[in-house]
Short mmCIF file of C-alpha atoms and ligand atoms in Angstrom, two decimals:
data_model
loop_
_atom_site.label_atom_id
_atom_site.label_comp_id
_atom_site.label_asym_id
_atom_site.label_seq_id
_atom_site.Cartn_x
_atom_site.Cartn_y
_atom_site.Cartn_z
CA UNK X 1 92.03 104.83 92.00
CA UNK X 2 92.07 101.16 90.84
CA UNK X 3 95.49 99.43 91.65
CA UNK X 4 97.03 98.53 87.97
CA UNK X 5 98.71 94.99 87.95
CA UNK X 6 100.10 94.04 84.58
CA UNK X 7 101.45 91.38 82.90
CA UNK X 8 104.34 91.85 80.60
CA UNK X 9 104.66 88.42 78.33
CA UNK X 10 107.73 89.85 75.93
CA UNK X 11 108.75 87.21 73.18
CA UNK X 12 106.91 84.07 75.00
CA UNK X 13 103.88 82.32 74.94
CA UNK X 14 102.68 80.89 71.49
CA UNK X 15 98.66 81.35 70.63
CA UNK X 16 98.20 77.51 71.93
CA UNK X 17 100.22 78.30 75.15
CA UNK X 18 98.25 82.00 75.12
CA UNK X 19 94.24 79.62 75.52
CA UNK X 20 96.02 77.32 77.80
CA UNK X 21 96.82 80.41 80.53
CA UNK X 22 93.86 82.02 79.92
CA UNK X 23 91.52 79.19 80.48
CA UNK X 24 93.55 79.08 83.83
CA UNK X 25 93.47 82.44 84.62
CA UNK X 26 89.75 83.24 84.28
CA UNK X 27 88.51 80.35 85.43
CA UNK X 28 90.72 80.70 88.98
CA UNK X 29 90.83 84.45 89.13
CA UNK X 30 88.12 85.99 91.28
CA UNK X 31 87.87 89.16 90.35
CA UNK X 32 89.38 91.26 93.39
CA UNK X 33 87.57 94.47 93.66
CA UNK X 34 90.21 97.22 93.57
CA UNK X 35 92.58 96.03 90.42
CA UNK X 36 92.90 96.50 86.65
CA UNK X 37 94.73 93.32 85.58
CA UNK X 38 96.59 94.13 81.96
CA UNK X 39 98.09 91.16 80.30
CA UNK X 40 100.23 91.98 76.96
CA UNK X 41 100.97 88.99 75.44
CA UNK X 42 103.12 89.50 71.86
CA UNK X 43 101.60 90.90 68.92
CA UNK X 44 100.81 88.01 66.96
CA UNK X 45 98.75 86.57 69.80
CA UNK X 46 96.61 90.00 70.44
CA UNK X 47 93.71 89.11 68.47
CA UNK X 48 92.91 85.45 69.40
CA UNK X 49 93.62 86.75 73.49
CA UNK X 50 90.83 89.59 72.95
CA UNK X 51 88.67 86.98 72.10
CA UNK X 52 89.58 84.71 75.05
CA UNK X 53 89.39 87.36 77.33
CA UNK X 54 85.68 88.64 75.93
CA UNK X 55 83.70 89.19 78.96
CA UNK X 56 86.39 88.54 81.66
CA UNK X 57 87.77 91.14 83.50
CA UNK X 58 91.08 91.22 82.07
CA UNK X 59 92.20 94.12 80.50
CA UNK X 60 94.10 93.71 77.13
CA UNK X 61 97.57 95.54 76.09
CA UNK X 62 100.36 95.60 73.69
CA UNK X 63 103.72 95.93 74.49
CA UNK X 64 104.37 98.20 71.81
CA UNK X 65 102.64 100.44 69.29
CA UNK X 66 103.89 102.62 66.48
CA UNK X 67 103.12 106.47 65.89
CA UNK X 68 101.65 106.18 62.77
CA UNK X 69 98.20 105.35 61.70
CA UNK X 70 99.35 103.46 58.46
CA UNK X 71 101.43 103.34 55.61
CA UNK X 72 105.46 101.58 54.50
CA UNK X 73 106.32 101.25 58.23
CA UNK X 74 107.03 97.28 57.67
CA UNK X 75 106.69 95.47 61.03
CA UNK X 76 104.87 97.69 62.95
CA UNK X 77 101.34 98.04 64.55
CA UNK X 78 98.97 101.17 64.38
CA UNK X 79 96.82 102.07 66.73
CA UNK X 80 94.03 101.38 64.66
CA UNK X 81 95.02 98.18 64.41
CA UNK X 82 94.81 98.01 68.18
CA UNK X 83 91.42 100.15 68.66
CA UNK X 84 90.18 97.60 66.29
CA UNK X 85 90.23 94.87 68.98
CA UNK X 86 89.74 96.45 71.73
CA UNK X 87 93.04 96.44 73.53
CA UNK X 88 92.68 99.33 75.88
CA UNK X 89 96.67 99.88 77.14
CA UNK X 90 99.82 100.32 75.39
CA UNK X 91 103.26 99.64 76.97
CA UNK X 92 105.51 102.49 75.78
CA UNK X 93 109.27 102.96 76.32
CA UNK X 94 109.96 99.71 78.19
CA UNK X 95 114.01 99.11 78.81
CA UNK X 96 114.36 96.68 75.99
CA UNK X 97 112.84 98.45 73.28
CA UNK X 98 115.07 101.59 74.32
CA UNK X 99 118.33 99.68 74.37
CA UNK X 100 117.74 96.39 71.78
CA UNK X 101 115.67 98.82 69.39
CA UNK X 102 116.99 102.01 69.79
CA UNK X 103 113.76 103.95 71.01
CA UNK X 104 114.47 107.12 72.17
CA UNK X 105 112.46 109.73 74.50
CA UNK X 106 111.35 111.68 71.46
CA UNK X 107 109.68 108.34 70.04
CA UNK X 108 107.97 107.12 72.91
CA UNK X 109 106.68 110.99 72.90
CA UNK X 110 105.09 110.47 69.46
CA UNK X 111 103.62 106.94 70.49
CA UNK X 112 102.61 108.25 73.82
CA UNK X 113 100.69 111.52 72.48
CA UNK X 114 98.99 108.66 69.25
CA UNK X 115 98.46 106.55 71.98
CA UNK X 116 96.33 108.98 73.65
CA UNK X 117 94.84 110.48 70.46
CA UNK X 118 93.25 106.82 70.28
CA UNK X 119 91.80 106.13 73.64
CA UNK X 120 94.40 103.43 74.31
CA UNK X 121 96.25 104.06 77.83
CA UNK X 122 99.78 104.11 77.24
CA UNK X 123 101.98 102.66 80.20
CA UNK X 124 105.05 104.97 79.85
CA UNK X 125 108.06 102.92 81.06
CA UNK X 126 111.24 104.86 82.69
CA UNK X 127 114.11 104.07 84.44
CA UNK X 128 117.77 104.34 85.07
CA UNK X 129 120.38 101.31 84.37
CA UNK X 130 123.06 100.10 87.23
CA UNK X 131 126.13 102.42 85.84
CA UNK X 132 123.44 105.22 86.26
CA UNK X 133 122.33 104.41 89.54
CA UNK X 134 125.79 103.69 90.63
CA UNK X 135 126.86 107.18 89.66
CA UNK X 136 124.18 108.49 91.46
CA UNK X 137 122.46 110.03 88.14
CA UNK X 138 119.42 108.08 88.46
CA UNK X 139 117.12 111.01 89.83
CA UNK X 140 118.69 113.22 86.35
CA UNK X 141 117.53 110.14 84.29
CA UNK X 142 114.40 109.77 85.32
CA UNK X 143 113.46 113.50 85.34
CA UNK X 144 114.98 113.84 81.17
CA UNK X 145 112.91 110.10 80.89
CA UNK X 146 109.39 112.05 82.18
CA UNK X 147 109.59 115.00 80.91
CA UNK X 148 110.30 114.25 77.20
CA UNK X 149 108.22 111.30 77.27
CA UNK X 150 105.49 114.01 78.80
CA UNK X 151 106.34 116.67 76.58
CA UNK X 152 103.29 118.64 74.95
CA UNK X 153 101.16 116.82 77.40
CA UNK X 154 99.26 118.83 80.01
CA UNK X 155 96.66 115.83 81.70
CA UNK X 156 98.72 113.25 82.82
CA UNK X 157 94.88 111.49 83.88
CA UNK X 158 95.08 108.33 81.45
CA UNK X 159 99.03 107.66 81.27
CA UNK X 160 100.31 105.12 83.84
CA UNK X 161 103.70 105.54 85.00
CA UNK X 162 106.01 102.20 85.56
CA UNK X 163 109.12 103.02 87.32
CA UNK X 164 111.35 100.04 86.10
CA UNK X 165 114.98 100.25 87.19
CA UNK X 166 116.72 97.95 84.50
CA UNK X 167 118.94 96.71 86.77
CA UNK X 168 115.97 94.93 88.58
CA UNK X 169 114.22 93.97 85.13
CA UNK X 170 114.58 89.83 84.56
CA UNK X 171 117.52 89.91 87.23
CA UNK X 172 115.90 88.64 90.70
CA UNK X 173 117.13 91.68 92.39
CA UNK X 174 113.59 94.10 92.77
CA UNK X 175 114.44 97.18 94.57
CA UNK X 176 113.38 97.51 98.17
CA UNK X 177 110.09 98.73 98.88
CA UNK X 178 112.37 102.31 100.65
CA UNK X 179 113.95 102.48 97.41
CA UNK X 180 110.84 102.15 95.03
CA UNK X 181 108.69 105.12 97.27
CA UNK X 182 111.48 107.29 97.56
CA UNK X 183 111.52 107.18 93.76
CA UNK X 184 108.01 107.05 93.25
CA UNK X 185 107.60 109.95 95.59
CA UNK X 186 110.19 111.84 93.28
CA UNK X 187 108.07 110.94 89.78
CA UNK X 188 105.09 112.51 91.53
CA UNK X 189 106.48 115.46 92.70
CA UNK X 190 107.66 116.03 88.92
CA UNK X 191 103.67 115.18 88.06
CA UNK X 192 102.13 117.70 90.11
CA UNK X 193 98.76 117.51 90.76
CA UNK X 194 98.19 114.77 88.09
CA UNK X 195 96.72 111.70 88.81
CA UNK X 196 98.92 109.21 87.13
CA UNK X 197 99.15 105.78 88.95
CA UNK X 198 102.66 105.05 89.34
CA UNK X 199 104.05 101.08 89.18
CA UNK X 200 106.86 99.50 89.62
CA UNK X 201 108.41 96.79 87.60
CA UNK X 202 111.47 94.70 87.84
CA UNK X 203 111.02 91.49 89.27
CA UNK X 204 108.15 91.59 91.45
CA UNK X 205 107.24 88.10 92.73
CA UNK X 206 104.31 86.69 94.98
CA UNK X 207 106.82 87.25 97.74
CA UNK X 208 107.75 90.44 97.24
CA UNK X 209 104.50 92.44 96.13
CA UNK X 210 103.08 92.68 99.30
CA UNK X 211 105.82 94.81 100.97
CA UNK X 212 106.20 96.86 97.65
CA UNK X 213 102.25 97.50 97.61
CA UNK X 214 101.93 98.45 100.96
CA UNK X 215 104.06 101.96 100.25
CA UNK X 216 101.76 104.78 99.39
CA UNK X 217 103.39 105.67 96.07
CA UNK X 218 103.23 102.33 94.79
CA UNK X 219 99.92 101.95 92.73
CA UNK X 220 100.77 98.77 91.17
CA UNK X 221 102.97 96.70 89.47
CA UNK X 222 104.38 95.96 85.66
CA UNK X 223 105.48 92.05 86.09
CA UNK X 224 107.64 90.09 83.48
CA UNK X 225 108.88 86.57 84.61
CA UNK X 226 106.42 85.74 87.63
CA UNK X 227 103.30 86.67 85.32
CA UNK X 228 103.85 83.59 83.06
CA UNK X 229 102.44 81.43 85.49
CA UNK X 230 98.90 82.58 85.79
CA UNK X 231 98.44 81.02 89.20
CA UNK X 232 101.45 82.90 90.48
CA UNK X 233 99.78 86.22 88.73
CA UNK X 234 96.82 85.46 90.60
CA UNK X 235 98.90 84.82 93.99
CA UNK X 236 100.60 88.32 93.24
CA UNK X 237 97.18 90.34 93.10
CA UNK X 238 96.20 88.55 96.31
CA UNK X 239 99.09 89.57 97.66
CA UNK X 240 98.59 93.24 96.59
CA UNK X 241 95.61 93.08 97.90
CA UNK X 242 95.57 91.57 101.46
C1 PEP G 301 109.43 93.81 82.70
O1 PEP G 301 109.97 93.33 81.72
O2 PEP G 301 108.70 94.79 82.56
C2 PEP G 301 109.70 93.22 84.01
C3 PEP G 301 109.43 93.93 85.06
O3 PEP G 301 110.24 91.95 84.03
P1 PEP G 301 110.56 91.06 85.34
O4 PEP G 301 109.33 91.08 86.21
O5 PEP G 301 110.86 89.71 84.81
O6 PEP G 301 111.71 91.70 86.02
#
Protein backbone atom coordinates (compact mmCIF):
# COMPACT_ATOMS: atom_id res chain seq x y z
CA UNK A 1 0.00 0.00 0.00
CA UNK A 2 0.99 3.52 -1.19
CA UNK A 3 2.14 5.78 1.80
CA UNK A 4 -0.65 8.78 1.90
CA UNK A 5 1.01 12.25 2.60
CA UNK A 6 -1.48 15.09 2.64
CA UNK A 7 -1.63 18.50 2.75
CA UNK A 8 -4.18 20.23 4.85
CA UNK A 9 -4.28 24.17 3.64
CA UNK A 10 -7.45 25.23 6.10
CA UNK A 11 -8.46 29.01 5.59
CA UNK A 12 -5.02 30.05 3.68
CA UNK A 13 -3.74 30.40 0.44
CA UNK A 14 -5.70 32.72 -2.05
CA UNK A 15 -6.14 31.30 -5.90
CA UNK A 16 -2.94 33.64 -6.86
CA UNK A 17 -0.94 32.24 -3.85
CA UNK A 18 -2.69 28.55 -4.79
CA UNK A 19 -0.55 28.84 -8.94
CA UNK A 20 2.35 30.29 -7.16
CA UNK A 21 2.86 26.81 -4.87
CA UNK A 22 1.89 24.72 -7.40
CA UNK A 23 4.17 25.91 -10.07
CA UNK A 24 6.76 25.18 -7.22
CA UNK A 25 5.63 22.07 -6.25
CA UNK A 26 5.40 20.24 -9.60
CA UNK A 27 8.08 21.59 -11.10
CA UNK A 28 10.56 20.46 -7.91
CA UNK A 29 8.67 17.40 -6.86
CA UNK A 30 9.99 14.18 -8.35
CA UNK A 31 7.55 11.96 -8.10
CA UNK A 32 8.76 9.40 -5.30
CA UNK A 33 7.51 6.02 -6.11
CA UNK A 34 5.61 4.79 -3.04
CA UNK A 35 3.31 8.06 -2.08
CA UNK A 36 -0.13 9.54 -2.79
CA UNK A 37 0.45 13.27 -2.19
CA UNK A 38 -3.25 14.96 -1.36
CA UNK A 39 -3.24 18.68 -1.19
CA UNK A 40 -6.75 20.33 -0.01
CA UNK A 41 -6.52 23.72 -0.50
CA UNK A 42 -10.06 25.74 0.55
CA UNK A 43 -13.06 25.42 -1.40
CA UNK A 44 -13.05 28.38 -3.41
CA UNK A 45 -9.63 27.49 -4.81
CA UNK A 46 -10.66 23.65 -5.77
CA UNK A 47 -11.45 24.23 -9.26
CA UNK A 48 -8.61 26.48 -10.59
CA UNK A 49 -5.98 23.78 -8.40
CA UNK A 50 -7.59 20.72 -10.46
CA UNK A 51 -6.62 22.46 -13.34
CA UNK A 52 -3.07 23.26 -12.16
CA UNK A 53 -2.55 19.99 -11.01
CA UNK A 54 -3.92 18.27 -14.56
CA UNK A 55 -1.43 15.70 -15.34
CA UNK A 56 0.82 15.94 -12.21
CA UNK A 57 0.78 13.49 -9.76
CA UNK A 58 -0.88 15.28 -7.11
CA UNK A 59 -3.89 14.06 -5.85
CA UNK A 60 -6.73 16.63 -5.20
CA UNK A 61 -9.03 16.89 -1.87
CA UNK A 62 -11.43 18.96 0.01
CA UNK A 63 -11.38 19.53 3.43
CA UNK A 64 -14.92 19.16 3.77
CA UNK A 65 -18.00 17.89 1.97
CA UNK A 66 -21.67 17.89 2.80
CA UNK A 67 -24.12 14.76 2.85
CA UNK A 68 -26.38 15.90 0.49
CA UNK A 69 -26.38 15.83 -3.23
CA UNK A 70 -28.22 19.27 -3.58
CA UNK A 71 -30.81 21.45 -2.54
CA UNK A 72 -31.31 24.83 0.43
CA UNK A 73 -28.14 23.69 2.26
CA UNK A 74 -26.57 27.42 1.79
CA UNK A 75 -22.76 27.20 2.04
CA UNK A 76 -22.10 23.86 1.47
CA UNK A 77 -20.50 21.57 -1.23
CA UNK A 78 -22.01 18.25 -2.72
CA UNK A 79 -20.24 15.66 -3.79
CA UNK A 80 -21.23 16.18 -7.14
CA UNK A 81 -19.86 19.23 -7.07
CA UNK A 82 -16.60 17.56 -6.19
CA UNK A 83 -16.90 14.38 -8.66
CA UNK A 84 -17.35 17.09 -11.12
CA UNK A 85 -13.65 18.08 -10.93
CA UNK A 86 -12.13 15.35 -10.18
CA UNK A 87 -11.07 15.72 -6.60
CA UNK A 88 -10.60 12.16 -5.53
CA UNK A 89 -10.36 12.56 -1.33
CA UNK A 90 -12.47 14.15 1.15
CA UNK A 91 -11.24 15.21 4.64
CA UNK A 92 -14.05 14.26 7.04
CA UNK A 93 -14.34 14.99 10.79
CA UNK A 94 -11.13 17.01 11.21
CA UNK A 95 -10.83 18.67 14.99
CA UNK A 96 -11.91 22.06 13.88
CA UNK A 97 -14.94 21.34 12.10
CA UNK A 98 -16.03 19.11 15.22
CA UNK A 99 -15.40 21.82 17.79
CA UNK A 100 -15.72 25.47 15.68
CA UNK A 101 -18.75 23.86 13.64
CA UNK A 102 -20.29 21.57 15.75
CA UNK A 103 -19.89 18.27 13.59
CA UNK A 104 -20.71 15.41 15.36
CA UNK A 105 -19.90 11.50 14.83
CA UNK A 106 -23.33 10.93 13.36
CA UNK A 107 -22.52 13.69 10.59
CA UNK A 108 -19.24 12.73 9.58
CA UNK A 109 -21.15 9.13 9.31
CA UNK A 110 -23.54 10.58 6.69
CA UNK A 111 -20.60 12.43 4.79
CA UNK A 112 -18.39 9.47 5.16
CA UNK A 113 -21.01 6.75 3.78
CA UNK A 114 -21.95 9.94 0.56
CA UNK A 115 -18.47 10.20 0.38
CA UNK A 116 -18.11 6.69 -0.51
CA UNK A 117 -21.37 6.41 -2.48
CA UNK A 118 -19.36 8.89 -4.88
CA UNK A 119 -16.00 7.37 -5.38
CA UNK A 120 -14.32 10.18 -3.43
CA UNK A 121 -11.97 8.71 -0.51
CA UNK A 122 -12.95 10.21 2.58
CA UNK A 123 -9.99 10.81 5.14
CA UNK A 124 -11.92 10.21 8.43
CA UNK A 125 -10.21 12.39 11.08
CA UNK A 126 -10.30 11.21 14.97
CA UNK A 127 -8.79 12.08 17.95
CA UNK A 128 -8.89 12.89 21.59
CA UNK A 129 -8.19 16.61 23.06
CA UNK A 130 -5.51 17.23 26.10
CA UNK A 131 -8.31 17.10 29.07
CA UNK A 132 -9.11 13.67 27.39
CA UNK A 133 -5.79 12.40 27.15
CA UNK A 134 -4.94 13.73 30.50
CA UNK A 135 -7.76 11.74 32.04
CA UNK A 136 -6.61 8.88 30.42
CA UNK A 137 -9.98 8.55 28.20
CA UNK A 138 -8.27 8.89 25.02
CA UNK A 139 -8.40 5.05 24.01
CA UNK A 140 -12.69 5.44 24.96
CA UNK A 141 -12.61 8.46 22.53
CA UNK A 142 -11.15 7.16 19.85
CA UNK A 143 -13.00 3.79 19.89
CA UNK A 144 -16.86 5.99 20.13
CA UNK A 145 -14.82 8.41 17.24
CA UNK A 146 -14.33 4.96 14.84
CA UNK A 147 -17.00 3.23 15.36
CA UNK A 148 -19.78 5.81 14.72
CA UNK A 149 -17.87 7.42 12.11
CA UNK A 150 -17.69 3.53 10.70
CA UNK A 151 -21.08 2.71 11.46
CA UNK A 152 -23.10 0.77 8.63
CA UNK A 153 -19.80 0.34 6.96
CA UNK A 154 -18.45 -3.18 6.47
CA UNK A 155 -15.09 -2.47 3.85
CA UNK A 156 -13.04 -0.15 5.47
CA UNK A 157 -10.71 -0.61 1.81
CA UNK A 158 -11.09 3.15 0.51
CA UNK A 159 -11.39 5.20 3.94
CA UNK A 160 -8.05 6.53 5.28
CA UNK A 161 -7.75 6.88 8.86
CA UNK A 162 -5.80 10.16 10.36
CA UNK A 163 -5.17 9.80 13.95
CA UNK A 164 -4.89 13.58 14.93
CA UNK A 165 -4.57 14.21 18.66
CA UNK A 166 -5.81 17.94 18.91
CA UNK A 167 -3.54 18.70 21.34
CA UNK A 168 -0.68 18.24 18.71
CA UNK A 169 -2.83 19.97 15.83
CA UNK A 170 -1.13 23.72 15.00
CA UNK A 171 0.67 23.49 18.53
CA UNK A 172 4.46 22.33 17.76
CA UNK A 173 4.08 19.52 20.13
CA UNK A 174 3.57 16.10 17.57
CA UNK A 175 3.31 13.09 19.63
CA UNK A 176 6.28 10.77 19.81
CA UNK A 177 6.64 8.27 17.27
CA UNK A 178 5.90 5.37 20.77
CA UNK A 179 2.90 7.30 21.30
CA UNK A 180 1.50 7.55 17.63
CA UNK A 181 2.06 3.34 17.03
CA UNK A 182 0.78 2.45 20.22
CA UNK A 183 -2.33 4.31 19.09
CA UNK A 184 -2.24 3.39 15.67
CA UNK A 185 -1.78 -0.19 16.69
CA UNK A 186 -5.06 0.28 18.85
CA UNK A 187 -7.22 1.86 15.63
CA UNK A 188 -6.21 -1.29 13.78
CA UNK A 189 -7.00 -3.72 16.11
CA UNK A 190 -10.61 -2.00 16.21
CA UNK A 191 -10.35 -2.36 12.06
CA UNK A 192 -9.79 -5.91 11.86
CA UNK A 193 -8.71 -7.26 8.89
CA UNK A 194 -9.39 -4.01 6.92
CA UNK A 195 -6.95 -2.39 5.04
CA UNK A 196 -7.31 1.20 5.97
CA UNK A 197 -3.98 3.21 5.89
CA UNK A 198 -3.73 4.89 9.08
CA UNK A 199 -1.92 8.68 9.36
CA UNK A 200 -1.07 10.77 11.71
CA UNK A 201 -1.51 14.45 11.89
CA UNK A 202 -0.59 17.14 14.28
CA UNK A 203 2.38 18.91 13.52
CA UNK A 204 4.52 16.79 11.54
CA UNK A 205 7.57 18.70 10.25
CA UNK A 206 10.58 17.74 7.87
CA UNK A 207 12.26 16.91 11.15
CA UNK A 208 10.02 14.90 12.63
CA UNK A 209 8.44 12.62 9.78
CA UNK A 210 11.15 10.45 9.47
CA UNK A 211 11.04 8.94 13.01
CA UNK A 212 7.13 8.95 12.86
CA UNK A 213 7.26 7.02 9.35
CA UNK A 214 9.60 4.59 10.29
CA UNK A 215 6.84 2.84 12.88
CA UNK A 216 4.92 0.13 11.19
CA UNK A 217 1.46 1.54 11.91
CA UNK A 218 2.20 4.77 10.58
CA UNK A 219 1.12 4.84 6.81
CA UNK A 220 1.40 8.44 6.37
CA UNK A 221 0.80 11.71 7.40
CA UNK A 222 -2.16 14.57 7.38
CA UNK A 223 0.15 17.94 7.58
CA UNK A 224 -1.27 21.51 8.33
CA UNK A 225 1.40 24.28 8.96
CA UNK A 226 4.69 22.67 7.40
CA UNK A 227 2.67 21.86 4.05
CA UNK A 228 2.36 25.61 3.14
CA UNK A 229 5.73 25.72 2.04
CA UNK A 230 5.82 23.37 -0.86
CA UNK A 231 9.56 22.89 -0.64
CA UNK A 232 9.24 21.86 2.98
CA UNK A 233 6.22 19.38 1.71
CA UNK A 234 8.56 18.06 -0.65
CA UNK A 235 11.47 17.77 2.13
CA UNK A 236 8.75 15.88 4.32
CA UNK A 237 8.00 13.08 1.60
CA UNK A 238 11.76 12.70 1.22
CA UNK A 239 11.97 12.29 4.55
CA UNK A 240 9.17 9.63 4.64
CA UNK A 241 10.74 8.07 2.25
CA UNK A 242 14.53 7.63 2.91
C1 LIG B 1 -4.14 19.51 10.65
O1 LIG B 1 -4.77 20.54 10.73
O2 LIG B 1 -4.69 18.51 10.16
C2 LIG B 1 -2.76 19.48 11.14
C3 LIG B 1 -2.24 18.32 11.38
O3 LIG B 1 -2.14 20.69 11.35
P1 LIG B 1 -0.61 20.92 11.82
O4 LIG B 1 0.26 20.06 10.94
O5 LIG B 1 -0.37 22.37 11.61
O6 LIG B 1 -0.53 20.50 13.24
Amino acid sequence: MNLLIGANFKMNKTNTELLEYFQTFTTEYPNTPGVDVMIAPATIGLSKAAEFIENSPIHLGAQNMFSELSGAYTGETSPLMLQDIKCEYVILGHSERRTIFGETDEMVNKKVKTALAHNIRPILCIGENLAQKEEGQTKDILRVQLEKGLAGIEDTTNIDIAYEPVWAIGTGKSATPEYAEEIHMFIREILGQQESRIIYGGSVTEATAHELISKREVNGFLIGSAALDPRRLIKIVEEATR
